[in-house]
């Protein structure tokens, strides 16, 4: 997979040299190219922003600079051995975008080429997304309901979530299918707690069922813990559990937690 990232702070992407993503780059699974947006600014000050039409606070990123940057990256596709006329899918990180979810990460991990356009300030002139939206798939994407100073950290998050889904990037092929939020994983349940040796640490014991070697009991205990943690930390996920996926034991546990699943208006 080829990834182009355009930013006025390319230094933000140094972490992509390390760990899983760094190794994937070394192996050639990932071809990451980080670009300095200011390389396409022509005035002496390398200006990339201007005041917003209609007034208001902050600055907006200028369309001309973005246009030159993206055109140059598109043109480079013609010389990199990719299919003639190949276009990347463009991702614009912004708090006003569609939510970045595990499902979107899966979808993007199947793309041959992604282009991330990092805005700073109040964002990029909207005509940039309109223009390229007529030439390729463009998605504005948010990583959560809080506001970052720019899209760089959001792109790091997305690249890590996408990159670990690429074939051969994770050592253990099983770890992806067990993920919380993976399609077909325990739907609507987050994962429970995990333990390793030693069996006692600072007077705290590992739950004895995990040492029992009884796979059925271990599986049941893990599901109980996942249900408890989902109710506690993610009540909105727990409320959306399909009652048909709950067994008698699950229903008893949720009852003990005084938690009701399913449509609210179906009281009793
Ligand atoms: Cl993608 N960008 C910025 N600047 N803030 C965010 C975000 C993105 N997602 C959540 N907050």
Short mmCIF file of C-alpha atoms and ligand atoms in Angstrom, two decimals:
data_model
loop_
_atom_site.label_atom_id
_atom_site.label_comp_id
_atom_site.label_asym_id
_atom_site.label_seq_id
_atom_site.Cartn_x
_atom_site.Cartn_y
_atom_site.Cartn_z
CA UNK A 1 0.00 0.00 0.00
CA UNK A 2 1.21 3.48 -0.85
CA UNK A 3 0.50 6.32 1.61
CA UNK A 4 1.16 9.98 0.82
CA UNK A 5 0.86 12.43 3.70
CA UNK A 6 0.91 16.20 3.16
CA UNK A 7 1.46 18.48 6.17
CA UNK A 8 3.21 21.66 7.24
CA UNK A 9 4.73 19.57 10.08
CA UNK A 10 6.31 16.50 8.47
CA UNK A 11 8.29 15.97 11.72
CA UNK A 12 5.06 14.74 13.31
CA UNK A 13 5.38 11.53 11.32
CA UNK A 14 8.70 10.35 12.76
CA UNK A 15 6.84 7.64 14.76
CA UNK A 16 6.02 5.91 11.47
CA UNK A 17 9.70 4.81 11.40
CA UNK A 18 9.27 2.57 14.45
CA UNK A 19 7.47 -0.58 15.60
CA UNK A 20 4.99 -2.46 13.42
CA UNK A 21 4.58 0.31 10.87
CA UNK A 22 8.33 0.92 10.65
CA UNK A 23 8.93 -2.78 9.99
CA UNK A 24 6.16 -2.87 7.39
CA UNK A 25 7.92 0.02 5.62
CA UNK A 26 11.29 -1.77 5.77
CA UNK A 27 9.69 -4.86 4.24
CA UNK A 28 8.00 -2.84 1.49
CA UNK A 29 4.46 -3.70 2.63
CA UNK A 30 3.95 0.03 3.20
CA UNK A 31 5.38 2.80 1.02
CA UNK A 32 4.96 5.97 3.12
CA UNK A 33 5.85 9.35 1.58
CA UNK A 34 5.59 12.44 3.77
CA UNK A 35 5.51 15.82 2.00
CA UNK A 36 6.01 19.39 3.21
CA UNK A 37 3.04 21.43 1.97
CA UNK A 38 5.16 24.60 1.94
CA UNK A 39 7.25 23.09 -0.86
CA UNK A 40 4.34 24.11 -3.12
CA UNK A 41 4.05 27.68 -1.78
CA UNK A 42 5.77 30.22 -4.01
CA UNK A 43 5.99 33.48 -2.06
CA UNK A 44 9.03 34.29 0.08
CA UNK A 45 7.16 33.51 3.28
CA UNK A 46 5.87 30.15 1.98
CA UNK A 47 2.35 31.24 2.95
CA UNK A 48 -0.23 28.44 3.21
CA UNK A 49 -3.14 30.25 4.90
CA UNK A 50 -5.30 33.36 4.69
CA UNK A 51 -8.21 34.99 6.51
CA UNK A 52 -11.67 33.37 6.20
CA UNK A 53 -14.27 34.87 3.85
CA UNK A 54 -17.28 35.97 5.88
CA UNK A 55 -15.06 36.85 8.83
CA UNK A 56 -14.49 35.01 12.05
CA UNK A 57 -11.47 33.78 13.98
CA UNK A 58 -8.52 31.80 12.71
CA UNK A 59 -7.08 31.17 9.29
CA UNK A 60 -8.02 28.94 6.37
CA UNK A 61 -5.56 26.99 4.23
CA UNK A 62 -5.27 28.37 0.70
CA UNK A 63 -6.58 26.24 -2.17
CA UNK A 64 -3.80 27.02 -4.70
CA UNK A 65 -1.05 25.51 -2.56
CA UNK A 66 -3.10 22.37 -1.87
CA UNK A 67 -3.98 22.08 -5.55
CA UNK A 68 -0.34 22.12 -6.61
CA UNK A 69 0.64 19.66 -3.88
CA UNK A 70 -2.09 17.15 -4.70
CA UNK A 71 -1.58 17.48 -8.48
CA UNK A 72 2.13 16.75 -8.06
CA UNK A 73 1.40 13.66 -5.97
CA UNK A 74 -1.19 12.43 -8.48
CA UNK A 75 1.31 12.93 -11.30
CA UNK A 76 3.91 10.92 -9.37
CA UNK A 77 1.54 7.96 -9.51
CA UNK A 78 2.08 7.81 -13.25
CA UNK A 79 5.78 7.09 -12.68
CA UNK A 80 5.66 4.73 -9.70
CA UNK A 81 4.63 1.59 -11.56
CA UNK A 82 1.00 1.76 -10.42
CA UNK A 83 -1.77 1.23 -12.96
CA UNK A 84 -2.05 3.99 -15.56
CA UNK A 85 -4.49 6.65 -14.37
CA UNK A 86 -4.49 5.26 -10.83
CA UNK A 87 -5.83 7.72 -8.25
CA UNK A 88 -5.48 7.56 -4.49
CA UNK A 89 -8.39 7.72 -2.12
CA UNK A 90 -8.08 11.08 -0.34
CA UNK A 91 -8.62 11.39 3.42
CA UNK A 92 -8.97 14.80 5.03
CA UNK A 93 -8.78 14.69 8.84
CA UNK A 94 -11.17 17.15 10.46
CA UNK A 95 -13.31 17.14 13.61
CA UNK A 96 -16.34 17.71 11.33
CA UNK A 97 -15.73 14.53 9.33
CA UNK A 98 -17.42 11.13 9.38
CA UNK A 99 -16.31 8.92 12.29
CA UNK A 100 -13.18 6.82 11.90
CA UNK A 101 -14.22 3.32 12.97
CA UNK A 102 -12.74 -0.17 12.77
CA UNK A 103 -15.04 -0.74 9.79
CA UNK A 104 -13.60 2.26 7.94
CA UNK A 105 -10.06 1.14 8.86
CA UNK A 106 -10.87 -2.27 7.28
CA UNK A 107 -12.23 -0.62 4.15
CA UNK A 108 -9.21 1.68 3.78
CA UNK A 109 -6.76 -1.19 4.39
CA UNK A 110 -8.01 -2.71 1.12
CA UNK A 111 -7.05 0.38 -0.92
CA UNK A 112 -3.80 0.38 -2.90
CA UNK A 113 -3.14 4.10 -2.40
CA UNK A 114 -4.22 6.66 0.23
CA UNK A 115 -3.50 10.38 0.34
CA UNK A 116 -3.85 12.16 3.69
CA UNK A 117 -4.22 15.95 3.53
CA UNK A 118 -3.53 17.44 6.97
CA UNK A 119 -5.16 20.75 7.70
CA UNK A 120 -4.11 23.15 10.44
CA UNK A 121 -5.86 26.30 11.57
CA UNK A 122 -9.59 26.35 10.79
CA UNK A 123 -9.21 23.88 7.93
CA UNK A 124 -8.64 23.71 4.17
CA UNK A 125 -10.62 25.86 1.68
CA UNK A 126 -13.60 23.62 0.93
CA UNK A 127 -13.13 23.92 -2.85
CA UNK A 128 -10.11 21.63 -2.56
CA UNK A 129 -12.34 18.77 -1.38
CA UNK A 130 -15.01 19.70 -3.97
CA UNK A 131 -12.46 19.74 -6.81
CA UNK A 132 -10.78 16.44 -5.99
CA UNK A 133 -14.10 14.91 -5.02
CA UNK A 134 -14.98 15.03 -8.73
CA UNK A 135 -11.80 13.13 -9.60
CA UNK A 136 -11.40 10.59 -6.80
CA UNK A 137 -13.01 9.41 -3.61
CA UNK A 138 -12.58 12.06 -0.89
CA UNK A 139 -13.60 11.51 2.74
CA UNK A 140 -13.42 13.99 5.58
CA UNK A 141 -12.80 11.88 8.68
CA UNK A 142 -12.81 12.55 12.44
CA UNK A 143 -11.16 10.33 15.05
CA UNK A 144 -13.44 11.33 17.91
CA UNK A 145 -15.47 14.00 19.62
CA UNK A 146 -12.71 16.36 20.74
CA UNK A 147 -10.70 18.98 18.90
CA UNK A 148 -7.02 18.58 18.02
CA UNK A 149 -4.81 21.45 16.87
CA UNK A 150 -4.35 19.82 13.47
CA UNK A 151 -4.87 16.63 11.53
CA UNK A 152 -1.36 15.22 12.01
CA UNK A 153 -2.00 13.18 15.15
CA UNK A 154 -5.30 11.95 13.70
CA UNK A 155 -3.41 10.69 10.63
CA UNK A 156 -0.94 8.84 12.87
CA UNK A 157 -3.91 7.17 14.55
CA UNK A 158 -5.50 6.21 11.25
CA UNK A 159 -2.25 4.95 9.69
CA UNK A 160 -1.58 2.71 12.69
CA UNK A 161 -5.13 1.32 12.68
CA UNK A 162 -5.02 0.70 8.92
CA UNK A 163 -1.41 -0.51 8.77
CA UNK A 164 -1.82 -3.26 11.36
CA UNK A 165 -4.60 -4.76 9.21
CA UNK A 166 -2.32 -5.22 6.18
CA UNK A 167 -1.34 -8.83 5.49
CA UNK A 168 1.83 -9.78 7.35
CA UNK A 169 2.06 -6.65 9.51
CA UNK A 170 1.00 -8.28 12.79
CA UNK A 171 3.13 -11.19 13.94
CA UNK A 172 0.15 -13.13 15.23
CA UNK A 173 -2.54 -13.42 12.55
CA UNK A 174 -5.11 -14.19 15.26
CA UNK A 175 -4.79 -10.90 17.06
CA UNK A 176 -6.76 -8.99 14.43
CA UNK A 177 -9.85 -11.21 14.54
CA UNK A 178 -10.09 -10.96 18.35
CA UNK A 179 -10.05 -7.15 18.34
CA UNK A 180 -12.81 -5.29 20.09
CA UNK A 181 -14.93 -3.82 17.25
CA UNK A 182 -13.65 -6.33 14.68
CA UNK A 183 -16.51 -7.46 12.44
CA UNK A 184 -17.79 -10.74 13.83
CA UNK A 185 -15.85 -10.36 17.08
CA UNK A 186 -18.06 -10.47 20.15
CA UNK A 187 -20.35 -7.85 18.69
CA UNK A 188 -20.81 -4.80 20.87
CA UNK A 189 -18.47 -6.09 23.57
CA UNK A 190 -15.11 -4.64 24.53
CA UNK A 191 -12.40 -7.03 25.69
CA UNK A 192 -11.98 -7.94 29.33
CA UNK A 193 -8.85 -7.79 31.50
CA UNK A 194 -5.70 -9.81 30.76
CA UNK A 195 -2.98 -11.27 33.02
CA UNK A 196 0.45 -12.86 32.75
CA UNK A 197 3.05 -14.30 35.17
CA UNK A 198 3.73 -14.10 38.04
CA UNK A 199 0.56 -15.62 39.57
CA UNK A 200 0.80 -13.25 42.56
CA UNK A 201 2.09 -9.69 42.28
CA UNK A 202 2.00 -7.26 45.25
CA UNK A 203 -0.57 -9.49 46.95
CA UNK A 204 -2.81 -9.42 43.87
CA UNK A 205 -3.71 -12.85 42.49
CA UNK A 206 -4.50 -13.77 38.91
CA UNK A 207 -8.13 -15.03 38.84
CA UNK A 208 -7.83 -18.75 39.57
CA UNK A 209 -10.05 -19.80 36.66
CA UNK A 210 -7.32 -18.63 34.25
CA UNK A 211 -4.88 -21.09 35.88
CA UNK A 212 -7.39 -23.96 35.87
CA UNK A 213 -6.73 -25.18 32.34
CA UNK A 214 -10.50 -25.52 31.92
CA UNK A 215 -11.08 -23.93 28.50
CA UNK A 216 -14.86 -23.82 28.81
CA UNK A 217 -14.74 -22.06 32.16
CA UNK A 218 -12.07 -19.66 30.91
CA UNK A 219 -14.21 -18.74 27.90
CA UNK A 220 -17.27 -18.18 30.11
CA UNK A 221 -15.27 -16.05 32.57
CA UNK A 222 -13.86 -13.94 29.73
CA UNK A 223 -17.32 -13.32 28.35
CA UNK A 224 -18.60 -12.31 31.80
CA UNK A 225 -15.73 -9.88 32.23
CA UNK A 226 -16.26 -8.46 28.73
CA UNK A 227 -19.95 -7.92 29.51
CA UNK A 228 -19.16 -6.28 32.88
CA UNK A 229 -16.59 -3.97 31.35
CA UNK A 230 -18.85 -3.05 28.44
CA UNK A 231 -21.72 -2.17 30.80
CA UNK A 232 -19.39 -0.13 33.00
CA UNK A 233 -17.32 1.68 30.35
CA UNK A 234 -19.52 1.66 27.26
CA UNK A 235 -23.18 1.55 28.33
CA UNK A 236 -24.26 2.77 24.86
CA UNK A 237 -22.56 -0.27 23.27
CA UNK A 238 -24.05 -2.60 25.86
CA UNK A 239 -27.55 -1.20 25.26
CA UNK A 240 -27.18 -2.01 21.56
CA UNK A 241 -26.41 -5.70 22.11
CA UNK A 242 -28.78 -7.89 20.08
CA UNK A 243 -30.74 -9.82 22.75
CA UNK A 244 -30.70 -12.85 20.42
CA UNK A 245 -26.91 -13.09 20.95
CA UNK A 246 -27.32 -13.44 24.74
CA UNK A 247 -27.48 -16.83 26.45
CA UNK A 248 -29.14 -17.59 29.80
CA UNK A 249 -25.92 -16.93 31.70
CA UNK A 250 -25.45 -13.55 29.96
CA UNK A 251 -28.99 -12.51 30.82
CA UNK A 252 -28.50 -13.50 34.46
CA UNK A 253 -25.28 -11.49 34.67
CA UNK A 254 -26.85 -8.41 33.06
CA UNK A 255 -29.78 -8.78 35.43
CA UNK A 256 -27.38 -8.79 38.41
CA UNK A 257 -25.85 -5.61 36.99
CA UNK A 258 -29.39 -4.18 36.67
CA UNK A 259 -28.70 -3.61 32.99
CA UNK A 260 -31.39 -3.89 30.36
CA UNK A 261 -30.53 -4.65 26.74
CA UNK A 262 -32.55 -4.01 23.62
CA UNK A 263 -35.26 -1.46 22.68
CA UNK A 264 -36.06 0.75 25.68
CA UNK A 265 -39.79 0.85 25.00
CA UNK A 266 -40.11 -2.95 25.33
CA UNK A 267 -40.38 -2.79 29.13
CA UNK A 268 -41.22 -6.31 30.43
CL1 LIG B 1 -9.30 14.26 12.23
N1 LIG B 1 -8.65 16.62 13.22
C1 LIG B 1 -8.66 17.52 14.19
N2 LIG B 1 -8.02 18.68 14.00
N3 LIG B 1 -9.30 17.37 15.34
C2 LIG B 1 -9.93 16.21 15.49
C3 LIG B 1 -9.95 15.21 14.54
C4 LIG B 1 -9.29 15.45 13.38
N4 LIG B 1 -10.68 14.18 14.97
C5 LIG B 1 -11.09 14.54 16.18
N5 LIG B 1 -10.65 15.77 16.49
#
